[in-house]
Coordinates of C-alpha atoms in Angstrom, one line a residue:
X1 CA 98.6 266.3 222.7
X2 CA 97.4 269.7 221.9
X3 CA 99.4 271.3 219.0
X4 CA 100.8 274.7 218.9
X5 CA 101.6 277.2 216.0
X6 CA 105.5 278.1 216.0
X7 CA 108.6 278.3 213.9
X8 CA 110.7 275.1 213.3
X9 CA 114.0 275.8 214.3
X10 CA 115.7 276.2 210.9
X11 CA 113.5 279.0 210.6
X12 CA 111.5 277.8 207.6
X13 CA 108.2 278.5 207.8
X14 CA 105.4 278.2 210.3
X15 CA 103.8 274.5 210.6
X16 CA 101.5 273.1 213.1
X17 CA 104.0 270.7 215.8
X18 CA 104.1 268.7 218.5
X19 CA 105.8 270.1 221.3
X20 CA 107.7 271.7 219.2
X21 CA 108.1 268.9 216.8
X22 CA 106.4 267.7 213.5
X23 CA 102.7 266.4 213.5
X24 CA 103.6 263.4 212.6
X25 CA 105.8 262.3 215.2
X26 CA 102.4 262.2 217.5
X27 CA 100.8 259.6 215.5
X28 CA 103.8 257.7 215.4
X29 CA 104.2 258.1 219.3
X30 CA 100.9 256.4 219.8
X31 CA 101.4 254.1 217.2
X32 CA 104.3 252.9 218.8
X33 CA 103.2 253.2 222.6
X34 CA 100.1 251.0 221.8
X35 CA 102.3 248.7 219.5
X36 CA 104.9 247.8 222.9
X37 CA 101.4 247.9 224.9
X38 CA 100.1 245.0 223.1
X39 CA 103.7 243.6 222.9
X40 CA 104.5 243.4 226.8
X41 CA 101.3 243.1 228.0
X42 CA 100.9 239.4 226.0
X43 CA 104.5 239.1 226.9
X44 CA 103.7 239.4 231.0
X45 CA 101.3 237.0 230.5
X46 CA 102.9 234.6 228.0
X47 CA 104.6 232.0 230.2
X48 CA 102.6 232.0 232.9
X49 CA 100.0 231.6 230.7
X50 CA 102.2 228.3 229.7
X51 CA 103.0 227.2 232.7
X52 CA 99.2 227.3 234.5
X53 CA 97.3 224.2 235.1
X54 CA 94.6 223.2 233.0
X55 CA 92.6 223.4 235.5
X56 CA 92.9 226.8 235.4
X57 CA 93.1 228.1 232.5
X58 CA 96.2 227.4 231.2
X59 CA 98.1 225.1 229.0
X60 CA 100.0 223.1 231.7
X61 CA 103.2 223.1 230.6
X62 CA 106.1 222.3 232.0
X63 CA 108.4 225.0 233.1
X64 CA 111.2 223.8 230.6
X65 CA 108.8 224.1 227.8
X66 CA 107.5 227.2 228.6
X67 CA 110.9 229.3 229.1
X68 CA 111.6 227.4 225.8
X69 CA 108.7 229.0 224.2
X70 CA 109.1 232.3 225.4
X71 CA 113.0 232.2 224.3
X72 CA 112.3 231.4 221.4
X73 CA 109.3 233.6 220.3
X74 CA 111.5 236.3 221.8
X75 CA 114.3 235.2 219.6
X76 CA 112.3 235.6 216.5
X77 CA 111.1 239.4 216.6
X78 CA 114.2 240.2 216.8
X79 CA 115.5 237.4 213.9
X80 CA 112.4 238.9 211.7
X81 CA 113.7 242.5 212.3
X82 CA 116.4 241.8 209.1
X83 CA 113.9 240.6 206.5
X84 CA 111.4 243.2 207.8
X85 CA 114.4 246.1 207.0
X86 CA 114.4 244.5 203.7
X87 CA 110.7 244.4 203.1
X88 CA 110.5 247.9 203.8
X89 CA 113.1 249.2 202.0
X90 CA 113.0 247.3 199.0
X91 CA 109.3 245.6 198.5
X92 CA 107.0 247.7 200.2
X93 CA 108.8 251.0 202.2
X94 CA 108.7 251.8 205.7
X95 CA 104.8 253.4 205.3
X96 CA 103.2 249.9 203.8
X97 CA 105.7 247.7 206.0
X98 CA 104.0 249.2 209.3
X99 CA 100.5 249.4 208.2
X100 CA 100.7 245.3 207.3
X101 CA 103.1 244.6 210.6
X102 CA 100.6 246.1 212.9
X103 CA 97.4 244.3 211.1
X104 CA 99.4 241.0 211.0
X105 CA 100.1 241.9 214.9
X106 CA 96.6 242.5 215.9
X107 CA 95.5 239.5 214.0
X108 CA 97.8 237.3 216.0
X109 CA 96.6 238.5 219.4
X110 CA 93.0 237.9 219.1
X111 CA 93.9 234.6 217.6
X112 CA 95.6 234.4 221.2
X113 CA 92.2 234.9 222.8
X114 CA 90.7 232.2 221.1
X115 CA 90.4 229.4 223.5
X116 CA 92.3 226.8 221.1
X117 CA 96.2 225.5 221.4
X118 CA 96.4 225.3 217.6
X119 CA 95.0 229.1 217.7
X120 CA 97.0 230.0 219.9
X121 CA 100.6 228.9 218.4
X122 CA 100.0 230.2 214.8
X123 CA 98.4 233.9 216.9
X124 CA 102.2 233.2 218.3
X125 CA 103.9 233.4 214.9
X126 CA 101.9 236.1 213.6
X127 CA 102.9 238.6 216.6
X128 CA 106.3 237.8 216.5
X129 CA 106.4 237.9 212.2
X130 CA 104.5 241.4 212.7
X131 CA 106.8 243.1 215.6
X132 CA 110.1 242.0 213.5
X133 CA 108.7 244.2 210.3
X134 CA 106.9 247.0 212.4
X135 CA 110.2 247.4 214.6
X136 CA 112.5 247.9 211.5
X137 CA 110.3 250.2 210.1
X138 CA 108.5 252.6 212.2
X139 CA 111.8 254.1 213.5
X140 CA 112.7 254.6 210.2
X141 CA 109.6 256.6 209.7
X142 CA 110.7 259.1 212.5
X143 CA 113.8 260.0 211.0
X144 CA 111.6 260.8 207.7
X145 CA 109.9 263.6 209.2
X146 CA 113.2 265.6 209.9
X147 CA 114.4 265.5 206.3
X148 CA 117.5 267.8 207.6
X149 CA 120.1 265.9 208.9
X150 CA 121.2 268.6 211.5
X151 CA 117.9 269.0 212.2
X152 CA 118.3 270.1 215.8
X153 CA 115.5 268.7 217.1
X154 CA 115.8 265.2 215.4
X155 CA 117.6 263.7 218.8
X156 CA 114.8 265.1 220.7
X157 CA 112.3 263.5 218.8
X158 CA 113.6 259.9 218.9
X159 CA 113.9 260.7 222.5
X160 CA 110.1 261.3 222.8
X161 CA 109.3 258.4 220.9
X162 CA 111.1 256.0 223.1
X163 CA 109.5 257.2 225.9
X164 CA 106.2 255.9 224.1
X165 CA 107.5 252.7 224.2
X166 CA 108.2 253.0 228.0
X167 CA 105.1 254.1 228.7
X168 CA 103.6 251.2 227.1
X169 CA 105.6 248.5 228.5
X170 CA 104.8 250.4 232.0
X171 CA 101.4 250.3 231.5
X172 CA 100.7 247.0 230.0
X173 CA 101.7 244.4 232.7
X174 CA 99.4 246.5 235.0
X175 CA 96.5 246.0 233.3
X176 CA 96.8 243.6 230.9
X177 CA 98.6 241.3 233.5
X178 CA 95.4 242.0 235.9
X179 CA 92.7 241.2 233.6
X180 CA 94.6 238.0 232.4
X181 CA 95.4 236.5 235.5
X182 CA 92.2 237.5 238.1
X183 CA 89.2 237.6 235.0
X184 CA 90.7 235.7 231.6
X185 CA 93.6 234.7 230.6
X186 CA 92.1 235.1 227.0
X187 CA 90.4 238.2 227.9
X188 CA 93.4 239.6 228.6
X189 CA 95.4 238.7 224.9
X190 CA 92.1 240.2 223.8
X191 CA 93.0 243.5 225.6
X192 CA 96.4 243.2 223.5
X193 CA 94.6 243.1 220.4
X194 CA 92.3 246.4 221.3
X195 CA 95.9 248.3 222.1
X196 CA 97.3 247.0 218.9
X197 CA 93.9 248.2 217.0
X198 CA 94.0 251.6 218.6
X199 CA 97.8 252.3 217.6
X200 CA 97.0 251.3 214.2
X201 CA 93.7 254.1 214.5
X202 CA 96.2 256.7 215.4
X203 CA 98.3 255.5 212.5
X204 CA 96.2 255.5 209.8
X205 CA 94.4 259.1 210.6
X206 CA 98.4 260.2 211.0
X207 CA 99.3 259.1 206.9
X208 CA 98.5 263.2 205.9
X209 CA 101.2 264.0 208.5
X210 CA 103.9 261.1 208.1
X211 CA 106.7 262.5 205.1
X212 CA 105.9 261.6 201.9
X213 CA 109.4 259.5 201.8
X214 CA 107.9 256.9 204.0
X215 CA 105.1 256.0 201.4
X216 CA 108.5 255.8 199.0
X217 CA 110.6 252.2 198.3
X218 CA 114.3 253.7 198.4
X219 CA 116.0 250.3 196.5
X220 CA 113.1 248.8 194.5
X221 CA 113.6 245.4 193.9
X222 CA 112.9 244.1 190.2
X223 CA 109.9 242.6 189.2
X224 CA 112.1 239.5 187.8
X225 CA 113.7 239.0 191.5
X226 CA 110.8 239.3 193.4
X227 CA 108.9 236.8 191.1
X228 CA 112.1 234.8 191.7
X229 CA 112.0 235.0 195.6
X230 CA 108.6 234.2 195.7
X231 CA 109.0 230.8 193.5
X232 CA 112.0 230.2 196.5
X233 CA 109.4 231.1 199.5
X234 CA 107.0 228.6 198.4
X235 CA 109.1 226.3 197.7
X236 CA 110.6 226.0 200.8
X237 CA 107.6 226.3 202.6
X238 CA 106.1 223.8 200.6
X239 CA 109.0 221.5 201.9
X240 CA 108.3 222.5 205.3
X241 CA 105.3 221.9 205.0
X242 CA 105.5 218.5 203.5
X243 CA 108.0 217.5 206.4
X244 CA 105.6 218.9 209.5
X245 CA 102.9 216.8 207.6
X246 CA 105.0 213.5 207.2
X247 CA 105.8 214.1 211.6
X248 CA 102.4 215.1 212.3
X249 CA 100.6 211.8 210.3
X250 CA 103.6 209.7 211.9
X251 CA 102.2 210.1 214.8
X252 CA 106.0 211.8 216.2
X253 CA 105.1 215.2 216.6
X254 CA 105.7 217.7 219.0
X255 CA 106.6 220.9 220.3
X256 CA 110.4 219.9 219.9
X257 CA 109.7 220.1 216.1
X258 CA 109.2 223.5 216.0
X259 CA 111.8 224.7 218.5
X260 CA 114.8 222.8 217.8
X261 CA 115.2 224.0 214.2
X262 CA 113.9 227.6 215.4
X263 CA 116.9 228.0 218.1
X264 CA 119.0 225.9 215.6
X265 CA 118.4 228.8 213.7
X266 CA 118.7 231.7 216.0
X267 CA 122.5 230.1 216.9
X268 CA 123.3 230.0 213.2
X269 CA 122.4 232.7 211.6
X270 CA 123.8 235.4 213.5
X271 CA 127.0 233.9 213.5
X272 CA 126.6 233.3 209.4
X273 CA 126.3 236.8 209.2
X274 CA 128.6 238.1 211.1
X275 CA 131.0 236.0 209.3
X276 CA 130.0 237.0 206.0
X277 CA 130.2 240.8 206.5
X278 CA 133.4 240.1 207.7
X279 CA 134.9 238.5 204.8
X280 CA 133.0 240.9 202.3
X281 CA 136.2 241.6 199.9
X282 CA 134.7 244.9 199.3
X283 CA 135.2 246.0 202.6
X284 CA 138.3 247.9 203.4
X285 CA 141.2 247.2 206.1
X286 CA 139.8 249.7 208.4
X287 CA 136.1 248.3 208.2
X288 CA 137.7 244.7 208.5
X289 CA 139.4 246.0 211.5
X290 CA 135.7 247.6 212.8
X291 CA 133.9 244.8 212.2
X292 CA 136.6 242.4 214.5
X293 CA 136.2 244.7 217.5
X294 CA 132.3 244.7 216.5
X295 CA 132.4 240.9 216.8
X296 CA 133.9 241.5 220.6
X297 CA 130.5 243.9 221.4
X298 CA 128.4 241.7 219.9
X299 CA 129.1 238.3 221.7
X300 CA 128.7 240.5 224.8
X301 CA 125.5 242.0 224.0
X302 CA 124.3 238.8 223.8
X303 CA 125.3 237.2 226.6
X304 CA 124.1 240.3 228.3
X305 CA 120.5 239.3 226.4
X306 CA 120.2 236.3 227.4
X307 CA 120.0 237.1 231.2
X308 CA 118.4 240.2 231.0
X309 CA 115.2 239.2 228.2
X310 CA 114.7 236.2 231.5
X311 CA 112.7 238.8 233.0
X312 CA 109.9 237.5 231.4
X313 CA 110.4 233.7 231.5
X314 CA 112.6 232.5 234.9
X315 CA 112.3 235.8 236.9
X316 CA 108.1 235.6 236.1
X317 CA 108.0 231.9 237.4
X318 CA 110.3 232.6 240.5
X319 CA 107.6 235.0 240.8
X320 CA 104.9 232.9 240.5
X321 CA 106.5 230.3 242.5
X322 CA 108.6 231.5 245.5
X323 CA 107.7 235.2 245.9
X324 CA 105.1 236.9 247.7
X325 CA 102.8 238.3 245.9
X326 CA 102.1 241.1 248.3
X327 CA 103.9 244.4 250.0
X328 CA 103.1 246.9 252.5
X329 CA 99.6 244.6 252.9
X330 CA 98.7 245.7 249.1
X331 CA 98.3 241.7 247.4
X332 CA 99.0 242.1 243.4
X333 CA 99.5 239.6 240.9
X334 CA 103.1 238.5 240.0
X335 CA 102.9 240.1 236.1
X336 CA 103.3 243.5 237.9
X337 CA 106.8 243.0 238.7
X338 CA 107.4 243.0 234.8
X339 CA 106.1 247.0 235.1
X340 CA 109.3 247.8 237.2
X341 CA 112.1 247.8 234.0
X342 CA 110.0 250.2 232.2
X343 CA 109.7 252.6 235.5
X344 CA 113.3 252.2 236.2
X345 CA 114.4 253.2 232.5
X346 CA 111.9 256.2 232.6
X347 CA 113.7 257.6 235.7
X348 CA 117.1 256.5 235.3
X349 CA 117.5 257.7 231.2
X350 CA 117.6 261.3 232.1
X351 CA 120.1 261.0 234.5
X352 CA 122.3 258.3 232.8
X353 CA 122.2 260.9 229.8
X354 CA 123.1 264.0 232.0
X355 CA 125.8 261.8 233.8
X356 CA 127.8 261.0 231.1
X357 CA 127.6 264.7 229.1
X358 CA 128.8 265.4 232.7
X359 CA 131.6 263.2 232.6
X360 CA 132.5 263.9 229.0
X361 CA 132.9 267.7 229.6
X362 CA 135.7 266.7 232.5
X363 CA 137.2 264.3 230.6
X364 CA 136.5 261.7 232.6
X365 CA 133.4 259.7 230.8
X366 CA 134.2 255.7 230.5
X367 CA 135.0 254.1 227.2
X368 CA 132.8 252.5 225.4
X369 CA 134.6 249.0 226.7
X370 CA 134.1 249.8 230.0
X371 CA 130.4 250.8 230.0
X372 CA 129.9 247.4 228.3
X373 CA 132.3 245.7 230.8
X374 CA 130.5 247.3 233.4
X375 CA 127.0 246.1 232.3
X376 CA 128.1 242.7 231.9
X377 CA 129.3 242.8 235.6
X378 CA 126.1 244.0 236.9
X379 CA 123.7 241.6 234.9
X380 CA 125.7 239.0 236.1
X381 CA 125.4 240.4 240.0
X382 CA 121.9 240.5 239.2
X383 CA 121.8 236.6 238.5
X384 CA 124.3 236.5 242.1
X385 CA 121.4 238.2 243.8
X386 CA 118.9 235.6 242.4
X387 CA 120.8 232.9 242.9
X388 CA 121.0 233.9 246.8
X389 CA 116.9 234.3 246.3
X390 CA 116.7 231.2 244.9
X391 CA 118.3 229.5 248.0
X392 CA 116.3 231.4 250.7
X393 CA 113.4 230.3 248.7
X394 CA 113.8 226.6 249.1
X395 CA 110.6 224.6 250.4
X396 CA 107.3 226.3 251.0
X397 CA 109.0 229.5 252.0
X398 CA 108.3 232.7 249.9
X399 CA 110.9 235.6 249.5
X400 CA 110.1 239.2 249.8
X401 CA 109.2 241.3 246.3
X402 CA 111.5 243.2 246.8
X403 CA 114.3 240.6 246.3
X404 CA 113.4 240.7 242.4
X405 CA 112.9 244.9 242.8
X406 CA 116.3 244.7 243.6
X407 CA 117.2 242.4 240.7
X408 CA 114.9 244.5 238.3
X409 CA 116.8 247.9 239.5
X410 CA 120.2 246.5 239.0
X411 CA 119.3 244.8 235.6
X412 CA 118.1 248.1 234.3
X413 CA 121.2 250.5 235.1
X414 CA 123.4 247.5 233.4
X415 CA 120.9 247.9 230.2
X416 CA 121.6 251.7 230.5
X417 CA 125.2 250.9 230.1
X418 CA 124.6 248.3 227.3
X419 CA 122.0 249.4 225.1
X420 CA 122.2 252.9 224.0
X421 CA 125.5 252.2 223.8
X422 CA 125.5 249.3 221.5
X423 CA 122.8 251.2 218.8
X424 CA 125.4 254.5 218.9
X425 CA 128.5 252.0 218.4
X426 CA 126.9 250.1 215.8
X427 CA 126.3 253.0 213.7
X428 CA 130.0 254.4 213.9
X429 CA 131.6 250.7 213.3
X430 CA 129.2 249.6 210.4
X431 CA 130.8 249.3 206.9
X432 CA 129.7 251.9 204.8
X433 CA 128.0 248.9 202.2
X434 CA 126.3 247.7 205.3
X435 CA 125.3 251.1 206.8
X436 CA 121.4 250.0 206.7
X437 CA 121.9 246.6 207.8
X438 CA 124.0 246.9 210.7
X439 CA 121.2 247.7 213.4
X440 CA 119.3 244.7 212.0
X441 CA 123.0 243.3 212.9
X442 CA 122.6 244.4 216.9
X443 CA 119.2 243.5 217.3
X444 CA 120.8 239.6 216.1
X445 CA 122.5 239.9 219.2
X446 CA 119.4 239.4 221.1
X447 CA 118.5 236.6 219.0
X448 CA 121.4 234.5 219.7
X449 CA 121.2 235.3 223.5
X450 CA 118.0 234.2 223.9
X451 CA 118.2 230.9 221.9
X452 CA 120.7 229.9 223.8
X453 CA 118.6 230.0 226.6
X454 CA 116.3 228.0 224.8
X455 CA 118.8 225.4 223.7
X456 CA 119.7 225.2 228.0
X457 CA 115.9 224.2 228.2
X458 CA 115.8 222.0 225.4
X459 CA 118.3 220.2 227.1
X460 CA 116.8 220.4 230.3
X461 CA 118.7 222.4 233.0
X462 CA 116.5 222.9 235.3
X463 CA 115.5 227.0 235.8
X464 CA 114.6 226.6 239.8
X465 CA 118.0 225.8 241.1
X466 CA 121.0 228.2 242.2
X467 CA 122.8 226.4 240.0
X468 CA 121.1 227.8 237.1
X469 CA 121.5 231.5 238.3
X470 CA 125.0 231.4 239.5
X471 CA 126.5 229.8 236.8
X472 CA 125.1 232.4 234.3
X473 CA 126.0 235.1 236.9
X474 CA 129.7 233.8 236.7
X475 CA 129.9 233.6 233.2
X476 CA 128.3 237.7 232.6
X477 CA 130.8 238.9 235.1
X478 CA 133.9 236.8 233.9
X479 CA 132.9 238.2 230.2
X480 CA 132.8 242.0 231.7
X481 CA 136.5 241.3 233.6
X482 CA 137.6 239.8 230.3
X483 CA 136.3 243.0 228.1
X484 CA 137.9 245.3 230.6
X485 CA 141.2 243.4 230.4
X486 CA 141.8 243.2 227.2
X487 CA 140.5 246.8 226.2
X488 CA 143.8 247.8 225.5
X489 CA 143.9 244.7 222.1
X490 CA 140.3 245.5 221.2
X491 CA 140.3 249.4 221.2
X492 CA 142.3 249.4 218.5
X493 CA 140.7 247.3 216.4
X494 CA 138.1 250.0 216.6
X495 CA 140.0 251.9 213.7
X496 CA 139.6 255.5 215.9
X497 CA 135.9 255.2 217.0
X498 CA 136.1 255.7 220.5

């Protein structure tokens, strides 16, 4: 982390960097590497956490509830990631909107340590409330500190910054996971918390090196509207809250009560959205053309979502339940295998990114169709190769690990295929009125992927069966085949952006 004395590339003037880069972008590296820290390491632990007996330590859940949960919670960050946008650039900016995501964030996992269900639910919405505003926002912040567009080193830096968040979901499930499942379940939310706490140190001691346009709101809202939102906020909540109090003193409620209307909600929104950007007058024929073929991506991405964001809700309790917890003689607890997506990205970015340069410079890189067909294929054979796990696990028997190593590895390259994709492709097909809003757009996609998955648990289809894994399998591949077909009608839709 040292810093170094050298010339930015422009050749400005000498400023202190890091590697090569400015100040700032180390605070914001640590910010965000203990920020995904906290975030996967409560994650690794979240449904198994569920899913435990009381008698040892957990809540007892049913397996249906618990993937419910999980989908669910999931869903939100991702739904929140809109309004947080919004927050930052019109209410607070990007600078404020961190600072209060992460404090809402750390809040919410020591209320996850505390050994109480109520406790732990509302620490539940305060972590996924937090993560929706802090991951709108603190990406934002990077782009602040190279003020120059052409900035040659502004690709680099994002790149750097990712790799913070890889090295924090890498990390987490390996120690995090440890502590929670062989000392404390609560212990180990706890250790969230500390991660969260530390990021937000290296934060706050980074403000005299963050630029002076994150501290900035770009689209103040007026005084008169915000006073008028508010008055709508509490009103509504007020109404929510009269209605959870009406179930609650009935006698009637439940956990149903909360995650009906939340997945009702994840299915709906996204699609009101979509639907309303699309039939935005103001938009012209070539964005009305962009945002049809966008449409396409987006129902894929989300299919795509759904299976892959199971890593931590099905794929954890096949782990728990019908894989061996040990290799090579070296016994480790089943949160580890939520370490190996992270790995795999780390040492399969590079190459992915030198491949397709590679292929781009012979003229032979895929479309952007195909790498999204091809992703859909392979997270689909990834389900195929669980479903065959799935059946070899049946009785008492016990796979080996590397049966979901394999399922990990192939997940990952599809996500390789999908998701740097999708953010680059967003960006070019986004109306220019919608420019800002658009990657709040993609991120819905992960919403609506993963409440479907809750709404398949609501309804109770069963997650332990082949059933559950091949049909899913089918329907990701089928989508891939259909994408790949019918490139030739969707391309141009595209309206040139290849």
């Amino acid at each position: 982390m040292a810093s170094s004395l050298t010339k930015d590339p422009a050749g400005l003037a000498a400023e202190k960097t890091f590697l090569g880069h400015p100040r700032g972008l180390a605070n914001l590296f640590m910010t965000e590497m203990w920020e995904r820290y906290s975030f996967y390491g409560m994650r690794a632990l979240l449904v198994l956490y569920l899913a435990t007996n009381v008698a040892d330590g957990g809540l007892g859940m049913k397996d249906a509830t618990a993937v419910a949960i999980y989908s669910v919670y999931n869903a939100m960050v991702y739904l929140l990631a809109l309004p947080g946008g919004w927050l930052g650039d019109r209410v607070w900016g990007a600078r404020k909107a961190t600072a209060v995501a992460g404090v809402v964030i750390m809040a919410g996992h020591f209320m996850l340590a505390v050994p109480a269900e109520l406790s732990f639910f509302i620490g539940l919405a305060f972590i996924a409330a937090g993560s929706g505003v802090l991951k709108a926002n603190i990406s934002t912040m990077v782009g602040h500190l190279y003020p120059d567009k052409n900035d040659p080193r502004r690709d680099g830096g994002f790149t750097i910054f990712y790799m913070g968040i890889n090295l924090g979901a890498f990390v987490a499930p390996l120690t995090i996971g440890w502590v929670g499942q062989t000392v404390s379940w609560h212990l180990g939310f706890a250790m969230a918390g500390v991660g969260m706490a530390i990021g937000l140190l290296f934060f706050f001691l980074g403000f005299r090196h963050l630029s002076e346009e994150s501290s900035r709101v770009p689209d103040p809202l007026p005084a008169a509207a915000r006073s008028a939102i508010v008055r709508k906020a509490l009103v509504w909540l007020a109404v929510a809250a009269g209605a959870y109090a009406f179930v609650g003193l009935s006698g009637a409620f439940s956990i149903d009560w909360v995650l009906w209307p939340l997945t009702i909600l994840g299915l709906v929104l996204p699609a009101w959205y979509l639907i309303r950007i699309k039939r935005d007058k103001d938009l012209s024929q070539v964005e009305q053309s962009r945002m049809s073929g966008y449409i396409w991506f987006f129902v894929a991405a989300a299919v795509f979502w759904a299976i892959y964001d199971q890593t931590g809700s099905t794929l954890a309790l096949f782990a728990k339940n019908d894989t061996q917890s040990a290799l090579f003689g070296f016994g480790f607890p089943e949160s580890w295998f939520q370490s190996l997506n992270p790995l795999f990205v780390m040492a399969l970015a590079p190459l992915f990114a030198w491949m397709w340069v590679a292929l781009f410079r012979r003229g032979k890189e895929p479309s952007t169709l195909s790498k999204f067909a091809s992703a859909l294929v392979l997270i689909g054979g990834s389900f195929g190769v669980m479903m065959i796990a799935q059946g070899m696990a049946s009785g008492d028997t016990k796979v080996s690990p590397m049966w979901l190593v394999s399922v990990y590895f192939i997940q990952t390259v599809g996500e390789l295929c999908l998701s740097p994709v999708g953010l680059s492709l967003t960006t070019k097909l986004a109306p220019q009125k919608y420019a800002s809003q658009m990657m709040g757009v993609w991120f819905l996609a992960v919403t609506a992927g993963d409440s479907v998955i809750a709404l398949l648990q609501l309804i109770g289809a069963p997650t332990d069966t082949q059933a559950w894994f091949a049909s899913q399998g089918v329907v990701a591949a089928l989508a891939g085949v259909a994408i790949f077909a019918w490139r030739r009608k969707v391309k141009p839709l595209m309206g040139g952006v290849h």
